[in-house]
Amino acid sequence: MNSEILIVLLLGGLVCLDFTEVGQTMFSQPLVSSTATGFLLGDVKSGLEIGLFLQLLYLWFMPVGTAIFPDFSVAGVVGSGSFIWLKKYFILTGNKVLFFLLILVFFYSYFCGWLTIQNRKFNSFFGRKIDLAIEHNKLKKISLFILSSLLVSFGRGALLTVLGLFLLTRSAKFLISQTSFLSENIFFISIPVIVGFGIGSFFIFWGERKSWIYTVLGGLVGLTLAMTL
Amino acid sequence: MKKLPKLDWIKIFLKSLLLQVGFSYERKQGLGWGWIFYSVRKELTEEKKQEIDFLKRHFMNFNTNPYLAGYAIGAVIESEEQGKVEKTVALKNSLGNALGAVGDNLIWKNLRPWLLSLGLVVSLVIGLWGPIVFWLSFNFIQIYLRIRGLRKGYQLQERVFLDFNSKFFRLLSKITPILGSFCLGAFLILQAKDFLSLERMFTFVGILIFSAISFKRHISPVLIFSISLAFGILISLVLKQF
């Protein structure tokens, strides 16, 4: 378990850097990061499964503007890590687990987003320090401040991921035990809810009537694939 | 007139991947932008006073779409080589905002959702290849855009927007909504085949229509998500009674 915590810690820091500071390669998208988490924790299938649902939760998100936003980079790793831990260490699986976990991850990602904003406000400090370094002709210090700002972001992602992993695993376990009187059948709707929400959010991008014809064509291909698979 | 050595362009490209380092609401990508130019300050200035002024003007406020920033970087390097300080600052500011608008539309509203929907479809059909296809295809395009941006920005300077009328960009902006809608349709059917029971299909279709309308009307995603969950549970409880 210790090595798993270390893996998640590093992965959390890396996805956090990918989300804003370094490269924006989309490694931080839940579809990718959750699968990577699953791979590193030894259950790639579960990682991909939860990654798909988490991706549907955040399809609508565009990093434009400065309002509070969900930090899906940390959410991807926390969500898949908790899902795999609940399965591996507490033998908890099924729709009830998925239902509670997705709700917890969704709201936790907003907390992470709020902290990202605080981090961005704090970065002004490095800006002022760099201005002073230029003013006093201490140019070598600039690299140090840039590196420090990278470390702060990495640290934020790493700590939030490990904290989230423990918090969400415990909370999900607690909620599942407290709702044992509710039948698993009630939670059968979890997947249709998430998928309906995700696909619905796609319509912000391609909701115009002129593109409906391509959606129908895609649907026909999907039908063919569904029948052959 | 100074000229940037070819090897330094590799340095510039690699550092452009860190454009958003130290992102703050005060100067946005200013620190990342300054950090890119910090590495070539000696090549583009002659004396210490010039070097200090050079750094001061590049560590100021800047904001654009990170994937298209190469256009602004290339144009500003050319202007710095010519030693036109005033033009440099004006170029940096005007290109930053305009490229931001173009990039947000191209990348966030078209390219990313299309490739994500492609990744989701592939995930449903052949599993693990989904994330790999998405990640590789996105990075292939984004790296191409960054390199093309540096080259075209340097060549065209303030006329960089001519490049967005090129065949490549016209094709990209034309095919992404088509392919995106196509993948969306395929994904929708591939998922819907798992919801063949009455209660699941009813919940799925109801929430799909509700969230599509709500997202179109810019209602908060938190509210849409909460209502969707409540609706799902309600449907489940009601249908269980019959």
Tab-separated table of C-alpha atoms in Angstrom:
chain	number	residue	atom	x	y	z
A	1	MET	CA	0.000	0.000	0.000
A	2	ASN	CA	2.896	2.382	0.721
A	3	SER	CA	4.187	2.081	-2.819
A	4	GLU	CA	0.651	2.721	-4.100
A	5	ILE	CA	0.469	5.945	-2.074
A	6	LEU	CA	3.804	7.039	-3.522
A	7	ILE	CA	2.637	6.270	-7.079
A	8	VAL	CA	-0.587	8.219	-6.595
A	9	LEU	CA	1.326	11.102	-4.990
A	10	LEU	CA	3.643	11.416	-7.999
A	11	LEU	CA	0.849	10.952	-10.504
A	12	GLY	CA	-1.279	13.602	-8.748
A	13	GLY	CA	1.570	16.101	-8.942
A	14	LEU	CA	2.211	15.332	-12.600
A	15	VAL	CA	-1.400	15.627	-13.747
A	16	CYS	CA	-1.675	18.888	-11.852
A	17	LEU	CA	1.322	20.265	-13.773
A	18	ASP	CA	-0.097	18.980	-17.053
A	19	PHE	CA	-3.439	20.678	-16.365
A	20	THR	CA	-1.893	24.152	-16.431
A	21	GLU	CA	1.851	24.609	-16.160
A	22	VAL	CA	3.622	22.043	-18.324
A	23	GLY	CA	2.707	21.019	-21.849
A	24	GLN	CA	-1.087	20.718	-21.553
A	25	THR	CA	-0.741	17.342	-23.255
A	26	MET	CA	-4.203	16.255	-21.988
A	27	PHE	CA	-2.643	13.559	-19.840
A	28	SER	CA	-4.724	15.183	-17.099
A	29	GLN	CA	-8.014	14.306	-18.834
A	30	PRO	CA	-9.725	11.654	-16.655
A	31	LEU	CA	-9.932	9.191	-19.566
A	32	VAL	CA	-6.128	9.124	-19.711
A	33	SER	CA	-5.149	9.786	-16.087
A	34	SER	CA	-7.609	7.266	-14.626
A	35	THR	CA	-6.424	4.568	-17.009
A	36	ALA	CA	-2.820	5.377	-16.102
A	37	THR	CA	-3.716	5.212	-12.390
A	38	GLY	CA	-5.405	1.854	-12.946
A	39	PHE	CA	-2.371	0.582	-14.825
A	40	LEU	CA	0.002	1.649	-12.042
A	41	LEU	CA	-2.229	0.253	-9.289
A	42	GLY	CA	-2.533	-3.069	-11.083
A	43	ASP	CA	-6.141	-2.838	-12.301
A	44	VAL	CA	-6.175	-1.112	-15.655
A	45	LYS	CA	-9.671	-2.364	-16.545
A	46	SER	CA	-11.250	-0.654	-13.529
A	47	GLY	CA	-9.174	2.456	-14.234
A	48	LEU	CA	-10.534	2.681	-17.761
A	49	GLU	CA	-14.087	1.942	-16.592
A	50	ILE	CA	-14.183	4.749	-14.021
A	51	GLY	CA	-12.124	7.019	-16.312
A	52	LEU	CA	-14.822	6.815	-18.946
A	53	PHE	CA	-17.524	7.905	-16.481
A	54	LEU	CA	-15.339	10.639	-15.002
A	55	GLN	CA	-14.593	11.949	-18.490
A	56	LEU	CA	-18.324	12.161	-19.180
A	57	LEU	CA	-18.723	14.236	-16.010
A	58	TYR	CA	-16.236	16.852	-17.238
A	59	LEU	CA	-16.776	16.933	-20.998
A	60	TRP	CA	-18.427	20.357	-20.806
A	61	PHE	CA	-15.417	22.000	-19.172
A	62	MET	CA	-13.409	24.594	-21.095
A	63	PRO	CA	-10.526	26.422	-19.383
A	64	VAL	CA	-11.814	29.844	-20.372
A	65	GLY	CA	-12.572	32.569	-17.823
A	66	THR	CA	-11.742	32.809	-14.147
A	67	ALA	CA	-14.842	31.527	-12.301
A	68	ILE	CA	-14.485	28.598	-9.872
A	69	PHE	CA	-14.010	25.471	-11.932
A	70	PRO	CA	-13.621	21.774	-11.181
A	71	ASP	CA	-10.042	20.504	-11.204
A	72	PHE	CA	-10.623	17.273	-13.110
A	73	SER	CA	-6.912	16.460	-13.206
A	74	VAL	CA	-6.796	15.548	-9.510
A	75	ALA	CA	-10.344	14.137	-9.718
A	76	GLY	CA	-9.288	11.603	-12.356
A	77	VAL	CA	-6.537	10.131	-10.204
A	78	VAL	CA	-8.510	10.338	-6.933
A	79	GLY	CA	-11.631	8.816	-8.482
A	80	SER	CA	-9.891	5.871	-10.075
A	81	GLY	CA	-7.581	5.337	-7.069
A	82	SER	CA	-10.550	5.232	-4.661
A	83	PHE	CA	-12.543	2.978	-6.993
A	84	ILE	CA	-9.669	0.501	-7.174
A	85	TRP	CA	-8.948	0.667	-3.414
A	86	LEU	CA	-12.608	0.060	-2.538
A	87	LYS	CA	-12.599	-2.953	-4.809
A	88	LYS	CA	-9.212	-4.281	-3.727
A	89	TYR	CA	-9.160	-3.708	0.041
A	90	PHE	CA	-12.867	-3.576	1.013
A	91	ILE	CA	-14.355	-5.843	-1.697
A	92	LEU	CA	-16.856	-3.099	-2.575
A	93	THR	CA	-18.072	-2.926	-6.181
A	94	GLY	CA	-21.283	-2.290	-8.067
A	95	ASN	CA	-23.568	0.592	-8.903
A	96	LYS	CA	-23.903	1.857	-5.325
A	97	VAL	CA	-20.127	2.341	-5.081
A	98	LEU	CA	-20.052	4.070	-8.450
A	99	PHE	CA	-22.973	6.320	-7.495
A	100	PHE	CA	-21.475	7.590	-4.228
A	101	LEU	CA	-17.955	7.827	-5.601
A	102	LEU	CA	-18.930	9.910	-8.615
A	103	ILE	CA	-20.881	12.358	-6.435
A	104	LEU	CA	-17.979	12.669	-3.985
A	105	VAL	CA	-15.405	13.110	-6.768
A	106	PHE	CA	-17.528	15.734	-8.534
A	107	PHE	CA	-17.768	17.938	-5.450
A	108	TYR	CA	-14.179	17.277	-4.365
A	109	SER	CA	-12.999	18.484	-7.792
A	110	TYR	CA	-14.618	21.861	-7.074
A	111	PHE	CA	-12.666	22.102	-3.832
A	112	CYS	CA	-9.480	21.314	-5.801
A	113	GLY	CA	-10.477	23.985	-8.339
A	114	TRP	CA	-10.885	26.530	-5.571
A	115	LEU	CA	-7.382	25.682	-4.324
A	116	THR	CA	-6.044	26.067	-7.879
A	117	ILE	CA	-7.400	29.607	-7.853
A	118	GLN	CA	-5.661	30.292	-4.521
A	119	ASN	CA	-2.450	28.886	-6.009
A	120	ARG	CA	-2.788	31.241	-8.982
A	121	LYS	CA	-3.286	34.183	-6.633
A	122	PHE	CA	-0.186	33.119	-4.708
A	123	ASN	CA	1.828	33.026	-7.946
A	124	SER	CA	1.681	36.847	-7.993
A	125	PHE	CA	4.271	36.629	-5.194
A	126	PHE	CA	6.741	34.983	-7.589
A	127	GLY	CA	5.995	37.701	-10.136
A	128	ARG	CA	6.932	40.394	-7.644
A	129	LYS	CA	10.079	38.510	-6.645
A	130	ILE	CA	11.131	38.243	-10.292
A	131	ASP	CA	10.556	41.980	-10.788
A	132	LEU	CA	12.851	42.652	-7.809
A	133	ALA	CA	15.483	40.232	-9.115
A	134	ILE	CA	15.532	42.068	-12.471
A	135	GLU	CA	15.633	45.447	-10.728
A	136	HIS	CA	18.636	44.403	-8.612
A	137	ASN	CA	20.325	42.612	-11.513
A	138	LYS	CA	20.196	39.208	-9.805
A	139	LEU	CA	19.064	37.401	-12.923
A	140	LYS	CA	20.098	33.910	-11.836
A	141	LYS	CA	17.417	34.021	-9.141
A	142	ILE	CA	14.708	34.065	-11.825
A	143	SER	CA	15.181	30.346	-12.557
A	144	LEU	CA	14.820	29.632	-8.856
A	145	PHE	CA	11.462	31.421	-8.637
A	146	ILE	CA	10.161	29.683	-11.748
A	147	LEU	CA	11.210	26.315	-10.323
A	148	SER	CA	9.574	27.197	-6.987
A	149	SER	CA	6.254	27.972	-8.668
A	150	LEU	CA	6.413	24.602	-10.440
A	151	LEU	CA	7.117	22.861	-7.134
A	152	VAL	CA	4.190	24.602	-5.423
A	153	SER	CA	1.810	23.343	-8.134
A	154	PHE	CA	3.276	19.854	-8.068
A	155	GLY	CA	2.997	19.768	-4.270
A	156	ARG	CA	-0.613	20.982	-4.366
A	157	GLY	CA	-1.592	18.255	-6.820
A	158	ALA	CA	0.312	15.548	-4.964
A	159	LEU	CA	-1.093	16.408	-1.530
A	160	LEU	CA	-4.661	16.902	-2.770
A	161	THR	CA	-4.553	13.545	-4.499
A	162	VAL	CA	-3.403	11.620	-1.453
A	163	LEU	CA	-5.804	13.527	0.826
A	164	GLY	CA	-8.651	12.936	-1.632
A	165	LEU	CA	-7.848	9.276	-1.931
A	166	PHE	CA	-8.133	8.684	1.818
A	167	LEU	CA	-11.073	11.041	2.274
A	168	LEU	CA	-13.141	9.678	-0.600
A	169	THR	CA	-12.420	6.018	0.102
A	170	ARG	CA	-13.469	6.476	3.745
A	171	SER	CA	-16.510	8.614	2.915
A	172	ALA	CA	-17.733	6.251	0.198
A	173	LYS	CA	-17.303	3.276	2.546
A	174	PHE	CA	-19.222	5.122	5.282
A	175	LEU	CA	-22.068	6.111	2.933
A	176	ILE	CA	-22.353	2.575	1.579
A	177	SER	CA	-22.573	1.095	5.068
A	178	GLN	CA	-25.127	3.715	6.178
A	179	THR	CA	-27.368	3.005	3.197
A	180	SER	CA	-27.281	-0.772	3.427
A	181	PHE	CA	-31.093	-0.747	3.720
A	182	LEU	CA	-31.303	0.589	0.144
A	183	SER	CA	-31.251	-2.119	-2.471
A	184	GLU	CA	-28.499	-2.169	-5.106
A	185	ASN	CA	-31.272	-2.096	-7.742
A	186	ILE	CA	-32.099	1.529	-6.928
A	187	PHE	CA	-28.584	2.513	-7.983
A	188	PHE	CA	-28.992	0.876	-11.370
A	189	ILE	CA	-29.734	4.353	-12.657
A	190	SER	CA	-26.179	5.648	-11.862
A	191	ILE	CA	-24.766	4.767	-15.263
A	192	PRO	CA	-27.698	6.099	-17.360
A	193	VAL	CA	-27.573	9.332	-15.308
A	194	ILE	CA	-23.846	9.909	-15.871
A	195	VAL	CA	-23.958	8.904	-19.540
A	196	GLY	CA	-27.066	11.038	-20.194
A	197	PHE	CA	-25.428	14.019	-18.438
A	198	GLY	CA	-22.176	13.541	-20.380
A	199	ILE	CA	-23.702	13.124	-23.819
A	200	GLY	CA	-26.083	16.018	-23.140
A	201	SER	CA	-23.110	18.256	-22.347
A	202	PHE	CA	-21.692	17.524	-25.823
A	203	PHE	CA	-24.492	19.604	-27.281
A	204	ILE	CA	-22.743	22.822	-26.174
A	205	PHE	CA	-20.241	22.079	-28.918
A	206	TRP	CA	-22.327	20.581	-31.704
A	207	GLY	CA	-25.919	21.394	-30.993
A	208	GLU	CA	-26.725	23.026	-34.339
A	209	ARG	CA	-29.326	21.387	-36.522
A	210	LYS	CA	-26.976	21.253	-39.503
A	211	SER	CA	-24.725	18.770	-37.692
A	212	TRP	CA	-27.576	16.431	-36.667
A	213	ILE	CA	-27.238	14.530	-39.922
A	214	TYR	CA	-23.686	13.524	-38.952
A	215	THR	CA	-24.898	12.489	-35.502
A	216	VAL	CA	-27.478	10.237	-37.178
A	217	LEU	CA	-24.821	8.777	-39.506
A	218	GLY	CA	-22.540	8.166	-36.524
A	219	GLY	CA	-25.480	6.525	-34.778
A	220	LEU	CA	-25.899	4.127	-37.694
A	221	VAL	CA	-22.228	3.201	-37.541
A	222	GLY	CA	-22.588	2.772	-33.758
A	223	LEU	CA	-25.571	0.474	-34.341
A	224	THR	CA	-23.582	-1.629	-36.786
A	225	LEU	CA	-20.706	-1.869	-34.315
A	226	ALA	CA	-23.075	-2.713	-31.454
A	227	MET	CA	-24.605	-5.529	-33.480
A	228	THR	CA	-21.305	-6.997	-34.616
A	229	LEU	CA	-19.480	-6.805	-31.265
B	1	MET	CA	20.654	43.413	-36.270
B	2	LYS	CA	20.935	40.198	-34.225
B	3	LYS	CA	19.838	36.797	-35.427
B	4	LEU	CA	18.772	33.923	-33.224
B	5	PRO	CA	20.877	30.763	-33.859
B	6	LYS	CA	18.932	27.709	-35.093
B	7	LEU	CA	19.677	25.681	-31.949
B	8	ASP	CA	18.022	28.348	-29.810
B	9	TRP	CA	14.748	27.718	-31.623
B	10	ILE	CA	14.700	24.240	-30.097
B	11	LYS	CA	15.207	25.853	-26.686
B	12	ILE	CA	12.358	28.261	-27.432
B	13	PHE	CA	10.073	25.423	-28.528
B	14	LEU	CA	10.769	23.376	-25.392
B	15	LYS	CA	10.292	26.354	-23.124
B	16	SER	CA	7.074	27.289	-24.911
B	17	LEU	CA	5.634	24.106	-23.385
B	18	LEU	CA	5.999	25.905	-20.048
B	19	LEU	CA	4.179	29.053	-21.130
B	20	GLN	CA	1.685	28.771	-18.282
B	21	VAL	CA	4.249	28.320	-15.516
B	22	GLY	CA	3.488	30.604	-12.584
B	23	PHE	CA	0.063	31.465	-14.067
B	24	SER	CA	-1.522	34.249	-12.010
B	25	TYR	CA	-4.560	36.491	-12.380
B	26	GLU	CA	-2.276	39.540	-12.173
B	27	ARG	CA	-0.131	38.846	-15.246
B	28	LYS	CA	-1.648	35.593	-16.589
B	29	GLN	CA	1.067	33.811	-18.642
B	30	GLY	CA	3.507	36.685	-18.102
B	31	LEU	CA	6.006	34.634	-16.107
B	32	GLY	CA	5.993	31.782	-18.619
B	33	TRP	CA	6.400	34.213	-21.499
B	34	GLY	CA	9.271	35.954	-19.730
B	35	TRP	CA	10.861	32.579	-18.947
B	36	ILE	CA	10.889	31.703	-22.670
B	37	PHE	CA	12.649	34.948	-23.545
B	38	TYR	CA	14.950	34.751	-20.513
B	39	SER	CA	16.787	31.888	-22.235
B	40	VAL	CA	17.618	33.935	-25.351
B	41	ARG	CA	18.223	37.327	-23.711
B	42	LYS	CA	21.967	37.250	-24.385
B	43	GLU	CA	21.451	36.418	-28.065
B	44	LEU	CA	18.988	39.247	-28.599
B	45	THR	CA	20.652	42.043	-26.614
B	46	GLU	CA	24.074	43.634	-26.703
B	47	GLU	CA	24.667	45.295	-23.349
B	48	LYS	CA	23.532	44.894	-19.733
B	49	LYS	CA	21.097	47.838	-19.771
B	50	GLN	CA	19.383	46.396	-22.858
B	51	GLU	CA	19.214	42.991	-21.192
B	52	ILE	CA	17.447	44.408	-18.116
B	53	ASP	CA	14.945	46.348	-20.256
B	54	PHE	CA	14.415	43.254	-22.409
B	55	LEU	CA	13.514	41.160	-19.356
B	56	LYS	CA	11.310	43.899	-17.898
B	57	ARG	CA	9.141	44.085	-21.010
B	58	HIS	CA	8.856	40.312	-21.357
B	59	PHE	CA	7.931	39.519	-17.754
B	60	MET	CA	4.835	41.710	-18.055
B	61	ASN	CA	1.197	40.647	-18.447
B	62	PHE	CA	0.456	38.303	-21.347
B	63	ASN	CA	-2.374	35.941	-22.182
B	64	THR	CA	-3.247	33.732	-25.107
B	65	ASN	CA	-4.202	30.195	-26.022
B	66	PRO	CA	-1.118	28.102	-25.135
B	67	TYR	CA	-1.301	25.960	-28.285
B	68	LEU	CA	-1.212	28.964	-30.615
B	69	ALA	CA	1.273	30.993	-28.572
B	70	GLY	CA	4.004	30.009	-31.052
B	71	TYR	CA	2.647	32.571	-33.530
B	72	ALA	CA	3.118	35.391	-31.032
B	73	ILE	CA	6.525	34.105	-29.918
B	74	GLY	CA	7.825	33.830	-33.499
B	75	ALA	CA	6.551	37.287	-34.422
B	76	VAL	CA	8.026	38.904	-31.302
B	77	ILE	CA	11.431	37.236	-31.827
B	78	GLU	CA	11.574	38.664	-35.329
B	79	SER	CA	10.689	42.086	-33.995
B	80	GLU	CA	13.359	41.801	-31.256
B	81	GLU	CA	15.950	40.814	-33.863
B	82	GLN	CA	15.113	44.007	-35.725
B	83	GLY	CA	15.498	45.939	-32.460
B	84	LYS	CA	12.008	47.481	-32.712
B	85	VAL	CA	11.130	47.758	-29.016
B	86	GLU	CA	7.819	49.607	-29.384
B	87	LYS	CA	6.613	47.267	-32.092
B	88	THR	CA	7.514	44.289	-29.882
B	89	VAL	CA	5.263	45.391	-27.030
B	90	ALA	CA	2.388	46.288	-29.366
B	91	LEU	CA	2.695	42.981	-31.244
B	92	LYS	CA	2.806	40.953	-28.053
B	93	ASN	CA	-0.375	42.519	-26.703
B	94	SER	CA	-2.405	42.562	-29.906
B	95	LEU	CA	-1.494	39.038	-31.007
B	96	GLY	CA	-2.016	37.578	-27.523
B	97	ASN	CA	-5.676	38.526	-27.267
B	98	ALA	CA	-6.590	37.709	-30.859
B	99	LEU	CA	-4.815	34.335	-30.879
B	100	GLY	CA	-6.534	33.548	-27.586
B	101	ALA	CA	-9.954	33.950	-29.178
B	102	VAL	CA	-9.013	31.888	-32.246
B	103	GLY	CA	-7.395	29.152	-30.145
B	104	ASP	CA	-10.275	28.865	-27.670
B	105	ASN	CA	-12.650	28.251	-30.539
B	106	LEU	CA	-10.363	25.903	-32.439
B	107	ILE	CA	-8.960	23.847	-29.571
B	108	TRP	CA	-11.440	23.941	-26.693
B	109	LYS	CA	-14.671	24.044	-28.663
B	110	ASN	CA	-13.733	21.808	-31.586
B	111	LEU	CA	-10.525	19.793	-31.505
B	112	ARG	CA	-10.551	18.586	-27.890
B	113	PRO	CA	-14.252	17.525	-27.791
B	114	TRP	CA	-13.917	15.750	-31.150
B	115	LEU	CA	-10.820	13.787	-30.123
B	116	LEU	CA	-12.338	13.038	-26.719
B	117	SER	CA	-15.489	11.663	-28.315
B	118	LEU	CA	-13.287	9.610	-30.635
B	119	GLY	CA	-11.349	8.322	-27.606
B	120	LEU	CA	-14.597	7.408	-25.844
B	121	VAL	CA	-15.922	5.501	-28.863
B	122	VAL	CA	-12.634	3.619	-29.267
B	123	SER	CA	-12.660	2.826	-25.518
B	124	LEU	CA	-16.084	1.227	-25.847
B	125	VAL	CA	-15.092	-0.771	-28.909
B	126	ILE	CA	-11.495	-1.830	-28.243
B	127	GLY	CA	-10.912	-0.848	-24.618
B	128	LEU	CA	-7.446	0.409	-23.742
B	129	TRP	CA	-6.753	1.906	-27.152
B	130	GLY	CA	-9.266	4.683	-26.444
B	131	PRO	CA	-7.112	6.812	-24.116
B	132	ILE	CA	-4.029	6.067	-26.238
B	133	VAL	CA	-5.699	7.144	-29.500
B	134	PHE	CA	-6.996	10.335	-27.878
B	135	TRP	CA	-3.694	11.256	-26.245
B	136	LEU	CA	-1.487	10.530	-29.256
B	137	SER	CA	-3.735	12.224	-31.810
B	138	PHE	CA	-4.173	15.334	-29.677
B	139	ASN	CA	-0.447	15.660	-29.071
B	140	PHE	CA	0.427	15.063	-32.690
B	141	ILE	CA	-1.778	18.020	-33.657
B	142	GLN	CA	-0.793	20.270	-30.739
B	143	ILE	CA	2.955	19.825	-31.352
B	144	TYR	CA	2.437	20.486	-35.050
B	145	LEU	CA	0.491	23.663	-34.200
B	146	ARG	CA	3.202	24.873	-31.837
B	147	ILE	CA	6.004	24.324	-34.377
B	148	ARG	CA	3.974	25.757	-37.254
B	149	GLY	CA	3.144	28.759	-35.060
B	150	LEU	CA	6.799	29.543	-34.339
B	151	ARG	CA	7.711	29.288	-38.023
B	152	LYS	CA	4.760	31.212	-39.425
B	153	GLY	CA	4.868	33.821	-36.676
B	154	TYR	CA	8.492	34.553	-37.506
B	155	GLN	CA	7.739	34.753	-41.238
B	156	LEU	CA	4.476	36.692	-41.144
B	157	GLN	CA	4.743	38.819	-37.940
B	158	GLU	CA	1.612	40.974	-37.565
B	159	ARG	CA	0.078	39.231	-40.591
B	160	VAL	CA	-0.018	35.840	-38.813
B	161	PHE	CA	-3.780	35.691	-39.215
B	162	LEU	CA	-3.284	35.049	-42.920
B	163	ASP	CA	-2.196	31.573	-41.868
B	164	PHE	CA	-5.639	30.867	-40.406
B	165	ASN	CA	-7.043	31.194	-43.916
B	166	SER	CA	-4.722	28.447	-45.134
B	167	LYS	CA	-6.001	25.070	-46.399
B	168	PHE	CA	-4.923	23.347	-43.172
B	169	PHE	CA	-6.960	25.551	-40.833
B	170	ARG	CA	-9.968	25.730	-43.146
B	171	LEU	CA	-9.999	21.939	-43.306
B	172	LEU	CA	-9.507	21.589	-39.541
B	173	SER	CA	-12.344	23.955	-38.643
B	174	LYS	CA	-14.622	22.320	-41.209
B	175	ILE	CA	-14.062	18.660	-40.310
B	176	THR	CA	-13.921	18.850	-36.501
B	177	PRO	CA	-17.662	19.579	-35.966
B	178	ILE	CA	-18.585	16.954	-38.572
B	179	LEU	CA	-16.367	14.236	-37.099
B	180	GLY	CA	-17.312	15.303	-33.566
B	181	SER	CA	-21.042	14.955	-34.291
B	182	PHE	CA	-20.368	11.641	-36.013
B	183	CYS	CA	-18.463	10.236	-33.006
B	184	LEU	CA	-21.158	11.585	-30.679
B	185	GLY	CA	-23.828	9.626	-32.591
B	186	ALA	CA	-21.765	6.445	-32.513
B	187	PHE	CA	-21.043	6.838	-28.791
B	188	LEU	CA	-24.698	7.507	-28.023
B	189	ILE	CA	-25.871	4.274	-29.666
B	190	LEU	CA	-23.014	2.182	-28.266
B	191	GLN	CA	-23.952	3.325	-24.756
B	192	ALA	CA	-27.712	3.129	-25.254
B	193	LYS	CA	-27.499	-0.575	-26.132
B	194	ASP	CA	-26.693	-1.193	-22.450
B	195	PHE	CA	-29.902	0.504	-21.307
B	196	LEU	CA	-32.470	-1.842	-22.727
B	197	SER	CA	-34.652	-2.038	-19.597
B	198	LEU	CA	-37.542	0.453	-19.424
B	199	GLU	CA	-36.349	2.313	-16.334
B	200	ARG	CA	-32.751	2.698	-17.553
B	201	MET	CA	-33.747	3.796	-21.061
B	202	PHE	CA	-36.321	6.261	-19.691
B	203	THR	CA	-33.761	7.742	-17.250
B	204	PHE	CA	-31.068	7.938	-19.934
B	205	VAL	CA	-33.248	9.649	-22.559
B	206	GLY	CA	-34.852	11.987	-20.001
B	207	ILE	CA	-31.526	13.152	-18.591
B	208	LEU	CA	-29.924	13.395	-22.023
B	209	ILE	CA	-32.651	15.772	-23.238
B	210	PHE	CA	-32.706	17.708	-19.960
B	211	SER	CA	-28.927	18.204	-19.810
B	212	ALA	CA	-28.627	19.044	-23.526
B	213	ILE	CA	-31.220	21.826	-23.139
B	214	SER	CA	-29.760	23.028	-19.830
B	215	PHE	CA	-26.168	23.165	-21.142
B	216	LYS	CA	-27.383	25.078	-24.192
B	217	ARG	CA	-29.002	27.601	-21.823
B	218	HIS	CA	-25.743	27.928	-19.823
B	219	ILE	CA	-27.224	26.618	-16.583
B	220	SER	CA	-24.614	25.708	-13.949
B	221	PRO	CA	-23.251	22.151	-14.436
B	222	VAL	CA	-23.475	21.562	-10.660
B	223	LEU	CA	-27.200	22.274	-10.780
B	224	ILE	CA	-27.704	20.116	-13.894
B	225	PHE	CA	-25.779	17.252	-12.294
B	226	SER	CA	-27.701	17.499	-9.001
B	227	ILE	CA	-31.096	17.611	-10.745
B	228	SER	CA	-30.086	14.683	-12.987
B	229	LEU	CA	-29.186	12.565	-9.960
B	230	ALA	CA	-32.381	13.470	-8.114
B	231	PHE	CA	-34.421	12.710	-11.251
B	232	GLY	CA	-32.684	9.355	-11.667
B	233	ILE	CA	-33.362	8.289	-8.076
B	234	LEU	CA	-36.979	9.448	-8.311
B	235	ILE	CA	-37.575	7.466	-11.504
B	236	SER	CA	-35.940	4.439	-9.963
B	237	LEU	CA	-38.102	4.640	-6.821
B	238	VAL	CA	-41.344	5.294	-8.718
B	239	LEU	CA	-40.835	2.465	-11.221
B	240	LYS	CA	-39.949	0.049	-8.404
B	241	GLN	CA	-43.501	0.540	-7.035
B	242	PHE	CA	-45.034	-0.991	-10.179
